[in-house]
PDB file of C-alpha atoms in Angstrom:
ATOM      1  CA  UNK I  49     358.183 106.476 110.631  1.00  0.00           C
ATOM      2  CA  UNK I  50     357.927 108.468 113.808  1.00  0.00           C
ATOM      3  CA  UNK I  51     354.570 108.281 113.702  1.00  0.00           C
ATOM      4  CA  UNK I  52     354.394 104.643 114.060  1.00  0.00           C
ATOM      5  CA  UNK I  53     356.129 104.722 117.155  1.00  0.00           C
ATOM      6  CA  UNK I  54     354.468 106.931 119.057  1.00  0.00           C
ATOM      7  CA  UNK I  55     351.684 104.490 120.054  1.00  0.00           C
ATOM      8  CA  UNK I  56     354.418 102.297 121.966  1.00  0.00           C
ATOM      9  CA  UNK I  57     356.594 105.278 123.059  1.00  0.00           C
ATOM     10  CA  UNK I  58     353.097 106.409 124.764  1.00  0.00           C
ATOM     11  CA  UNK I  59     352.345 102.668 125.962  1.00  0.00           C
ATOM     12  CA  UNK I  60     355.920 102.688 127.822  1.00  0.00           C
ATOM     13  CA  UNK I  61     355.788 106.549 129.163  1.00  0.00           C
ATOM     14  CA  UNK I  62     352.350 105.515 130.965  1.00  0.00           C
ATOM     15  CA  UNK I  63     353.234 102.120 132.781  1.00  0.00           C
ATOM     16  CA  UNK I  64     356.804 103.274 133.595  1.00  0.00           C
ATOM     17  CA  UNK I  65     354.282 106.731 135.043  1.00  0.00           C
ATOM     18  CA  UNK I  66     352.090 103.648 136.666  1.00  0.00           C
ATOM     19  CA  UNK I  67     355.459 101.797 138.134  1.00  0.00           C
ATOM     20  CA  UNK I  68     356.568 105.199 140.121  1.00  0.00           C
ATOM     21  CA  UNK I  69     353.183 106.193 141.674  1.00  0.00           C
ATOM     22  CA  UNK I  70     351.729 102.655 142.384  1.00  0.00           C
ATOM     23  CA  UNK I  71     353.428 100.143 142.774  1.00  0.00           C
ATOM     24  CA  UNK I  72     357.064 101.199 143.618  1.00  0.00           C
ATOM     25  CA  UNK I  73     355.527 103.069 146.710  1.00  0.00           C
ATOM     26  CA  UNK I  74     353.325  99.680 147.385  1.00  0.00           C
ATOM     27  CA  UNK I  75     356.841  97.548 147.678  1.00  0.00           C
ATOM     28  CA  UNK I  76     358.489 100.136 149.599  1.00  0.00           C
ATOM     29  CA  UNK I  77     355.623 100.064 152.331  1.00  0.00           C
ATOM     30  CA  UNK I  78     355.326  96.190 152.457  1.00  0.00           C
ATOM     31  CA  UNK I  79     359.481  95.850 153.054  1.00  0.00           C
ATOM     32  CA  UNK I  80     358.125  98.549 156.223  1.00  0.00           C
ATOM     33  CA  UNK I  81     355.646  96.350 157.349  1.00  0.00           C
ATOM     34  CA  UNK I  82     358.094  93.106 157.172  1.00  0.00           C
ATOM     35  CA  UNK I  83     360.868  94.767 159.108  1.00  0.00           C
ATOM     36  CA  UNK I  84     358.520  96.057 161.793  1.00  0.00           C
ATOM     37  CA  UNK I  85     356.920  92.604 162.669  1.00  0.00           C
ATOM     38  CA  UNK I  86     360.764  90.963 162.164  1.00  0.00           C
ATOM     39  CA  UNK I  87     361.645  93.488 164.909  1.00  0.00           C
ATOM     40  CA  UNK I  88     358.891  92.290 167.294  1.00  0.00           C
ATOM     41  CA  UNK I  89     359.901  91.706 171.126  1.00  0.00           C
ATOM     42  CA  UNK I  90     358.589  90.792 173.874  1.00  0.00           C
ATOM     43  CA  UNK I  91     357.310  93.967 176.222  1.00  0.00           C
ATOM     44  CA  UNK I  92     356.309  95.614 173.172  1.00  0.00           C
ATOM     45  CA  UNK I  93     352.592  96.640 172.894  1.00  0.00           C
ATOM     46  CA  UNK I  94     350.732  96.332 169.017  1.00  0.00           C
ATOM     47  CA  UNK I  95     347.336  95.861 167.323  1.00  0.00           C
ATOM     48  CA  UNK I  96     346.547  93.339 165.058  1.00  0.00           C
ATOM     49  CA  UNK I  97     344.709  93.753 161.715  1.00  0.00           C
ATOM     50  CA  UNK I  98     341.322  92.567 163.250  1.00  0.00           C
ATOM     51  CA  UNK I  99     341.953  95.423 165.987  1.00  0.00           C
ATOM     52  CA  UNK I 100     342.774  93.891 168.909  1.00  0.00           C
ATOM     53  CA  UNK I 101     345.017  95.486 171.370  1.00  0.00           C
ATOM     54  CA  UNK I 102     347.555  93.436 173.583  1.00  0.00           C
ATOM     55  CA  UNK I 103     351.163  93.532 174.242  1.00  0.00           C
ATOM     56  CA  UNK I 104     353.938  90.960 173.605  1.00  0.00           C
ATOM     57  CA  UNK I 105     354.824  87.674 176.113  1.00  0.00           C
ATOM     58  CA  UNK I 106     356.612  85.517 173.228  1.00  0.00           C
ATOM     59  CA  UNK I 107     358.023  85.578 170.184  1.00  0.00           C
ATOM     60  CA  UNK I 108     358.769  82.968 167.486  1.00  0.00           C
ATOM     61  CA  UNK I 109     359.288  82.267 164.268  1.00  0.00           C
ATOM     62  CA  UNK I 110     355.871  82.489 162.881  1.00  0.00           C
ATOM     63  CA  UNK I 111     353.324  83.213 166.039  1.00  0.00           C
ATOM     64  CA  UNK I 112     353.011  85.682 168.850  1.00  0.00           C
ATOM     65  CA  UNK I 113     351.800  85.389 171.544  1.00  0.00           C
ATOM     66  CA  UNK I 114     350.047  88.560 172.739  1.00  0.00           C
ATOM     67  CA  UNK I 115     348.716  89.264 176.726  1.00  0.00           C
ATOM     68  CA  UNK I 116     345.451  91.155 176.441  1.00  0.00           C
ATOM     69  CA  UNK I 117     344.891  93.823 178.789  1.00  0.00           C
ATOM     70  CA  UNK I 118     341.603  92.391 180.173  1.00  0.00           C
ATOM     71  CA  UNK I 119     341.593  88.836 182.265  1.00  0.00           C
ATOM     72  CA  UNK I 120     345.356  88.412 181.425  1.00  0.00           C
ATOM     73  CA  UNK I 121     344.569  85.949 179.014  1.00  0.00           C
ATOM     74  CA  UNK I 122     347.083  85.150 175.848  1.00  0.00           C
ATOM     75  CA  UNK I 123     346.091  84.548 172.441  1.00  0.00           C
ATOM     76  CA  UNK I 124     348.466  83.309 169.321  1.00  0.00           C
ATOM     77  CA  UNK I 125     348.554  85.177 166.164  1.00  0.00           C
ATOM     78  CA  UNK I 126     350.636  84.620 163.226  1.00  0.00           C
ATOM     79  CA  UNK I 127     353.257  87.512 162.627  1.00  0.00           C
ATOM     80  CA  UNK I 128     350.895  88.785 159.628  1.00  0.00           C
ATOM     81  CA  UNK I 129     348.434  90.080 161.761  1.00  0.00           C
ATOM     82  CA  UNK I 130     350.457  92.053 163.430  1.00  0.00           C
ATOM     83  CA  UNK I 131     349.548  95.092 162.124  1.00  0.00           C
ATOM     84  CA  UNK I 132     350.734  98.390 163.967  1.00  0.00           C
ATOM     85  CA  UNK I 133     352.933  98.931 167.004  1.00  0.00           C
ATOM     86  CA  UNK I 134     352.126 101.373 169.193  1.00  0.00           C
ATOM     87  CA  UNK I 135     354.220 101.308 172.283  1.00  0.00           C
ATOM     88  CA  UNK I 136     358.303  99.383 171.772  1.00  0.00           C
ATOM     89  CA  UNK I 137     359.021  97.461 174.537  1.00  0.00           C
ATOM     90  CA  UNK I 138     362.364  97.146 176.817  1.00  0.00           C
ATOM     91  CA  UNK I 139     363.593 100.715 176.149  1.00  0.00           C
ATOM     92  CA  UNK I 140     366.131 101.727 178.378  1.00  0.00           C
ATOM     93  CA  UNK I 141     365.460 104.986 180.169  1.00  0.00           C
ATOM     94  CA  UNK I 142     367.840 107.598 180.009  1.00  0.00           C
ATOM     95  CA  UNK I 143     369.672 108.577 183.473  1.00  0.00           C
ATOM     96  CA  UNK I 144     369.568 111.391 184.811  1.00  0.00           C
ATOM     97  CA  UNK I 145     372.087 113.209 185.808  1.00  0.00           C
ATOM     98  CA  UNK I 146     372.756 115.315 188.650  1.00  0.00           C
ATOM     99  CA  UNK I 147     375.029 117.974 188.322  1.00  0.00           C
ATOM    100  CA  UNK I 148     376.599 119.465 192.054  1.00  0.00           C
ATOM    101  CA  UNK I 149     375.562 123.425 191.908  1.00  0.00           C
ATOM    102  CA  UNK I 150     378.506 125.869 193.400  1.00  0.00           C
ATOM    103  CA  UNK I 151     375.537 126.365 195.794  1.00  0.00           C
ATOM    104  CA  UNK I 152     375.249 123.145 196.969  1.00  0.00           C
ATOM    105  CA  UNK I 153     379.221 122.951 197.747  1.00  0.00           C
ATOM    106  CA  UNK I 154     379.173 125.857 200.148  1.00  0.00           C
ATOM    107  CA  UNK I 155     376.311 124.016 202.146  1.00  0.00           C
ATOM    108  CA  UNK I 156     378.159 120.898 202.185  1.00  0.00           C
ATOM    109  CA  UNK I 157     381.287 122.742 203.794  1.00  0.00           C
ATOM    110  CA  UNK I 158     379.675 124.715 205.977  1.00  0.00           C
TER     111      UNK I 158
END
């Protein structure tokens, strides 16, 4: 009797192997992909899929709009080809702070 089920005990063992190392990771990286073009703004500088490089004027549901670093001139892509970010846009620098020294106090009161 064991025997008889070790043909479908092998069957399962090597598509629940095939679930974890292809297509588990494959799902994982496309929910990646879809929160990185949801999180598109404007200011923010990406290539597309074909390889073009330009950065971010306007954002919408479906299309960007993308200013290309030569001419100034704007093309419309759907959010699918939007394929890497390289540069986020609108990032606030840090300050700086400046910190008195107990040297700079004794100049100031002399």
């Amino acid at each position: 009797m064991p025997q008889e089920y070790s043909g479908i005990i092998m069957l399962v063992a090597f598509f629940a192997i095939m679930y974890f190392t292809m297509i588990r990771p494959q799902k994982k990286k496309e929910k990646e992909i879809k929160a990185m073009r949801d999180s598109l703004s404007t200011g923010d500088e990406v290539i597309t899929i074909g390889g073009i490089h330009g950065k971010v004027v306007k954002v919408s549901d479906e299309i960007v709009t993308l200013e290309m670093p030569f001419g100034k001139q704007r093309l419309e892509f759907s959010k699918w080809a939007i394929g890497s970010v390289t540069k986020k846009g609108k990032e606030k620098a840090p300050k700086e702070e400046v910190e008195e020294t107990v040297d700079d106090k004794k100049e100031e009161d002399k």
